[in-house]
Amino acid sequence: MQINIINTSSHPLPNYETLASAGMDLRAELQAPIALQPLERVLVKTGLFIELPIGYEAQVRPRSGLALKKGITVLNSPGTVDADYRGEIGVILVNLSSETFVIEHGERIAQLVIAQHERAEWNLVESLSETARGAGGFGSTGIK
């Protein structure tokens, strides 16, 4: 699939690192480094603007290595870029560690996954079909 993109950043376009990668890394487009304090959040710009076809979204997700090694994650994960949005892609990062994390210009801060989605139509009914699980949730199926 081809997607129209404007790149005002100083970085190459996002790309898939391997043949089987689902996501493409997004890089920080900064004038100066950002010191992200513990439990602080910040909107980090990418310099990217996209035009998705209707029926698709771009999901902004955390990078697993950054989350594990530094405690940095995407706050509204996954963030959704809708097909009719034409603004700059921004990434809401939060520092869940106990140490300051410095975001540098060009740093890989998140990943972008393009996903197809359906539009639902509600069918108002009086009851739902029965299942073995029923209304059980939040750990009701066990821990192992």
PDB file of C-alpha atoms in Angstrom:
ATOM      1  CA  MET A   1       0.000   0.000   0.000  1.00  0.00           C
ATOM      2  CA  GLN A   2       1.194   3.511  -0.692  1.00  0.00           C
ATOM      3  CA  ILE A   3       0.596   6.358   1.760  1.00  0.00           C
ATOM      4  CA  ASN A   4       1.149  10.041   1.024  1.00  0.00           C
ATOM      5  CA  ILE A   5       3.601  11.576   3.506  1.00  0.00           C
ATOM      6  CA  ILE A   6       5.192  14.969   4.104  1.00  0.00           C
ATOM      7  CA  ASN A   7       8.522  14.869   5.924  1.00  0.00           C
ATOM      8  CA  THR A   8       9.580  18.207   7.431  1.00  0.00           C
ATOM      9  CA  SER A   9      12.052  16.492   9.755  1.00  0.00           C
ATOM     10  CA  SER A  10      15.776  16.149   9.182  1.00  0.00           C
ATOM     11  CA  HIS A  11      15.468  12.347   9.265  1.00  0.00           C
ATOM     12  CA  PRO A  12      14.785   9.706   6.610  1.00  0.00           C
ATOM     13  CA  LEU A  13      11.240   8.380   6.249  1.00  0.00           C
ATOM     14  CA  PRO A  14      10.189   5.697   8.744  1.00  0.00           C
ATOM     15  CA  ASN A  15      10.893   2.237   7.389  1.00  0.00           C
ATOM     16  CA  TYR A  16      10.530  -1.409   8.330  1.00  0.00           C
ATOM     17  CA  GLU A  17      13.784  -2.681   9.849  1.00  0.00           C
ATOM     18  CA  THR A  18      13.137  -6.325   8.870  1.00  0.00           C
ATOM     19  CA  LEU A  19      10.956  -8.130   6.351  1.00  0.00           C
ATOM     20  CA  ALA A  20       8.581  -9.272   9.115  1.00  0.00           C
ATOM     21  CA  SER A  21       8.422  -5.992  11.094  1.00  0.00           C
ATOM     22  CA  ALA A  22       4.903  -4.714  11.790  1.00  0.00           C
ATOM     23  CA  GLY A  23       6.025  -1.256  12.916  1.00  0.00           C
ATOM     24  CA  MET A  24       8.276   1.525  11.697  1.00  0.00           C
ATOM     25  CA  ASP A  25      10.292   3.610  14.148  1.00  0.00           C
ATOM     26  CA  LEU A  26       9.340   7.256  14.682  1.00  0.00           C
ATOM     27  CA  ARG A  27      12.115   9.723  15.490  1.00  0.00           C
ATOM     28  CA  ALA A  28      12.042  12.837  17.660  1.00  0.00           C
ATOM     29  CA  GLU A  29      12.259  16.111  15.704  1.00  0.00           C
ATOM     30  CA  LEU A  30      13.642  18.512  18.297  1.00  0.00           C
ATOM     31  CA  GLN A  31      15.288  21.933  18.429  1.00  0.00           C
ATOM     32  CA  ALA A  32      16.910  20.962  21.742  1.00  0.00           C
ATOM     33  CA  PRO A  33      17.012  17.827  23.918  1.00  0.00           C
ATOM     34  CA  ILE A  34      14.112  17.311  26.332  1.00  0.00           C
ATOM     35  CA  ALA A  35      14.820  16.194  29.917  1.00  0.00           C
ATOM     36  CA  LEU A  36      11.814  14.061  30.832  1.00  0.00           C
ATOM     37  CA  GLN A  37      11.553  13.840  34.620  1.00  0.00           C
ATOM     38  CA  PRO A  38      10.110  10.813  36.465  1.00  0.00           C
ATOM     39  CA  LEU A  39       6.305  10.629  36.011  1.00  0.00           C
ATOM     40  CA  GLU A  40       6.405  13.589  33.607  1.00  0.00           C
ATOM     41  CA  ARG A  41       4.797  13.462  30.173  1.00  0.00           C
ATOM     42  CA  VAL A  42       5.565  15.393  27.000  1.00  0.00           C
ATOM     43  CA  LEU A  43       4.334  15.656  23.415  1.00  0.00           C
ATOM     44  CA  VAL A  44       7.246  14.964  21.071  1.00  0.00           C
ATOM     45  CA  LYS A  45       6.906  16.071  17.447  1.00  0.00           C
ATOM     46  CA  THR A  46       8.104  13.919  14.546  1.00  0.00           C
ATOM     47  CA  GLY A  47       7.956  16.260  11.548  1.00  0.00           C
ATOM     48  CA  LEU A  48       5.724  13.733   9.745  1.00  0.00           C
ATOM     49  CA  PHE A  49       2.294  14.355   8.220  1.00  0.00           C
ATOM     50  CA  ILE A  50       0.390  11.496   6.561  1.00  0.00           C
ATOM     51  CA  GLU A  51      -2.698  10.929   4.433  1.00  0.00           C
ATOM     52  CA  LEU A  52      -4.198   7.522   5.168  1.00  0.00           C
ATOM     53  CA  PRO A  53      -6.934   5.926   3.076  1.00  0.00           C
ATOM     54  CA  ILE A  54     -10.350   5.674   4.732  1.00  0.00           C
ATOM     55  CA  GLY A  55     -10.601   2.344   6.556  1.00  0.00           C
ATOM     56  CA  TYR A  56      -7.034   2.568   7.903  1.00  0.00           C
ATOM     57  CA  GLU A  57      -5.419   4.017  11.008  1.00  0.00           C
ATOM     58  CA  ALA A  58      -1.833   4.510  12.105  1.00  0.00           C
ATOM     59  CA  GLN A  59      -1.200   3.214  15.613  1.00  0.00           C
ATOM     60  CA  VAL A  60       1.539   4.915  17.654  1.00  0.00           C
ATOM     61  CA  ARG A  61       3.004   2.322  19.989  1.00  0.00           C
ATOM     62  CA  PRO A  62       5.857   2.141  22.495  1.00  0.00           C
ATOM     63  CA  ARG A  63       9.243   0.740  21.569  1.00  0.00           C
ATOM     64  CA  SER A  64       9.777  -2.332  23.719  1.00  0.00           C
ATOM     65  CA  GLY A  65      13.481  -1.709  24.343  1.00  0.00           C
ATOM     66  CA  LEU A  66      12.878   1.870  25.497  1.00  0.00           C
ATOM     67  CA  ALA A  67      10.088   0.682  27.790  1.00  0.00           C
ATOM     68  CA  LEU A  68      12.111  -2.164  29.319  1.00  0.00           C
ATOM     69  CA  LYS A  69      15.503  -0.477  29.606  1.00  0.00           C
ATOM     70  CA  LYS A  70      14.458   3.102  30.429  1.00  0.00           C
ATOM     71  CA  GLY A  71      10.812   2.988  31.589  1.00  0.00           C
ATOM     72  CA  ILE A  72       9.689   5.258  28.727  1.00  0.00           C
ATOM     73  CA  THR A  73       6.363   4.471  27.100  1.00  0.00           C
ATOM     74  CA  VAL A  74       3.598   5.990  24.985  1.00  0.00           C
ATOM     75  CA  LEU A  75       0.979   7.299  27.381  1.00  0.00           C
ATOM     76  CA  ASN A  76      -2.151   6.703  25.286  1.00  0.00           C
ATOM     77  CA  SER A  77      -0.942   3.445  23.831  1.00  0.00           C
ATOM     78  CA  PRO A  78      -1.764   2.783  21.166  1.00  0.00           C
ATOM     79  CA  GLY A  79      -2.354   6.316  19.991  1.00  0.00           C
ATOM     80  CA  THR A  80      -4.509   6.502  16.883  1.00  0.00           C
ATOM     81  CA  VAL A  81      -3.882   8.654  13.826  1.00  0.00           C
ATOM     82  CA  ASP A  82      -7.206   8.753  11.962  1.00  0.00           C
ATOM     83  CA  ALA A  83      -7.508   8.788   8.173  1.00  0.00           C
ATOM     84  CA  ASP A  84      -8.898  12.334   8.169  1.00  0.00           C
ATOM     85  CA  TYR A  85      -6.150  13.819  10.403  1.00  0.00           C
ATOM     86  CA  ARG A  86      -3.674  15.990   8.510  1.00  0.00           C
ATOM     87  CA  GLY A  87      -1.638  17.457  11.380  1.00  0.00           C
ATOM     88  CA  GLU A  88       1.842  16.528  12.481  1.00  0.00           C
ATOM     89  CA  ILE A  89       2.238  13.149  14.155  1.00  0.00           C
ATOM     90  CA  GLY A  90       3.119  13.685  17.807  1.00  0.00           C
ATOM     91  CA  VAL A  91       4.023  11.094  20.396  1.00  0.00           C
ATOM     92  CA  ILE A  92       2.928  11.452  24.034  1.00  0.00           C
ATOM     93  CA  LEU A  93       5.786   9.985  26.050  1.00  0.00           C
ATOM     94  CA  VAL A  94       5.768   9.368  29.791  1.00  0.00           C
ATOM     95  CA  ASN A  95       8.696   8.523  32.038  1.00  0.00           C
ATOM     96  CA  LEU A  96       7.667   5.718  34.410  1.00  0.00           C
ATOM     97  CA  SER A  97      11.169   5.301  35.807  1.00  0.00           C
ATOM     98  CA  SER A  98      12.747   6.963  38.819  1.00  0.00           C
ATOM     99  CA  GLU A  99      15.456   8.643  36.713  1.00  0.00           C
ATOM    100  CA  THR A 100      15.456  11.585  34.307  1.00  0.00           C
ATOM    101  CA  PHE A 101      15.481  10.510  30.655  1.00  0.00           C
ATOM    102  CA  VAL A 102      16.881  12.836  28.015  1.00  0.00           C
ATOM    103  CA  ILE A 103      15.187  12.672  24.611  1.00  0.00           C
ATOM    104  CA  GLU A 104      17.686  13.578  21.889  1.00  0.00           C
ATOM    105  CA  HIS A 105      16.992  14.897  18.394  1.00  0.00           C
ATOM    106  CA  GLY A 106      16.631  11.910  16.065  1.00  0.00           C
ATOM    107  CA  GLU A 107      16.065   9.392  18.843  1.00  0.00           C
ATOM    108  CA  ARG A 108      13.740   6.520  18.018  1.00  0.00           C
ATOM    109  CA  ILE A 109      10.859   7.186  20.418  1.00  0.00           C
ATOM    110  CA  ALA A 110       7.944   5.051  19.236  1.00  0.00           C
ATOM    111  CA  GLN A 111       6.782   2.847  16.426  1.00  0.00           C
ATOM    112  CA  LEU A 112       4.020   3.323  13.876  1.00  0.00           C
ATOM    113  CA  VAL A 113       1.808   0.423  12.757  1.00  0.00           C
ATOM    114  CA  ILE A 114      -0.625   0.835   9.850  1.00  0.00           C
ATOM    115  CA  ALA A 115      -3.812  -1.150  10.496  1.00  0.00           C
ATOM    116  CA  GLN A 116      -7.068  -1.677   8.676  1.00  0.00           C
ATOM    117  CA  HIS A 117     -10.233  -1.281  10.703  1.00  0.00           C
ATOM    118  CA  GLU A 118     -13.983  -1.745  10.327  1.00  0.00           C
ATOM    119  CA  ARG A 119     -16.790   0.668  11.096  1.00  0.00           C
ATOM    120  CA  ALA A 120     -19.381  -0.849  13.392  1.00  0.00           C
ATOM    121  CA  GLU A 121     -23.128  -0.421  13.313  1.00  0.00           C
ATOM    122  CA  TRP A 122     -24.905  -1.011  16.608  1.00  0.00           C
ATOM    123  CA  ASN A 123     -27.772  -3.508  16.700  1.00  0.00           C
ATOM    124  CA  LEU A 124     -29.800  -2.748  19.844  1.00  0.00           C
ATOM    125  CA  VAL A 125     -31.072  -6.003  21.426  1.00  0.00           C
ATOM    126  CA  GLU A 126     -32.584  -7.114  24.742  1.00  0.00           C
ATOM    127  CA  SER A 127     -30.081  -9.941  25.441  1.00  0.00           C
ATOM    128  CA  LEU A 128     -26.790 -11.387  24.231  1.00  0.00           C
ATOM    129  CA  SER A 129     -25.915 -15.006  23.427  1.00  0.00           C
ATOM    130  CA  GLU A 130     -24.628 -17.178  26.275  1.00  0.00           C
ATOM    131  CA  THR A 131     -20.960 -18.241  26.548  1.00  0.00           C
ATOM    132  CA  ALA A 132     -19.002 -20.336  29.055  1.00  0.00           C
ATOM    133  CA  ARG A 133     -17.198 -17.193  30.223  1.00  0.00           C
ATOM    134  CA  GLY A 134     -20.315 -15.089  30.566  1.00  0.00           C
ATOM    135  CA  ALA A 135     -19.717 -11.750  32.277  1.00  0.00           C
ATOM    136  CA  GLY A 136     -16.435 -12.866  33.874  1.00  0.00           C
ATOM    137  CA  GLY A 137     -13.561 -10.485  33.238  1.00  0.00           C
ATOM    138  CA  PHE A 138     -10.481  -8.913  34.775  1.00  0.00           C
ATOM    139  CA  GLY A 139      -8.687 -12.170  35.595  1.00  0.00           C
ATOM    140  CA  SER A 140     -11.759 -14.396  35.811  1.00  0.00           C
ATOM    141  CA  THR A 141     -10.179 -17.055  33.560  1.00  0.00           C
ATOM    142  CA  GLY A 142      -7.313 -17.642  36.012  1.00  0.00           C
ATOM    143  CA  ILE A 143      -3.670 -16.630  36.235  1.00  0.00           C
ATOM    144  CA  LYS A 144      -1.988 -19.700  34.676  1.00  0.00           C
TER     145      LYS A 144
END
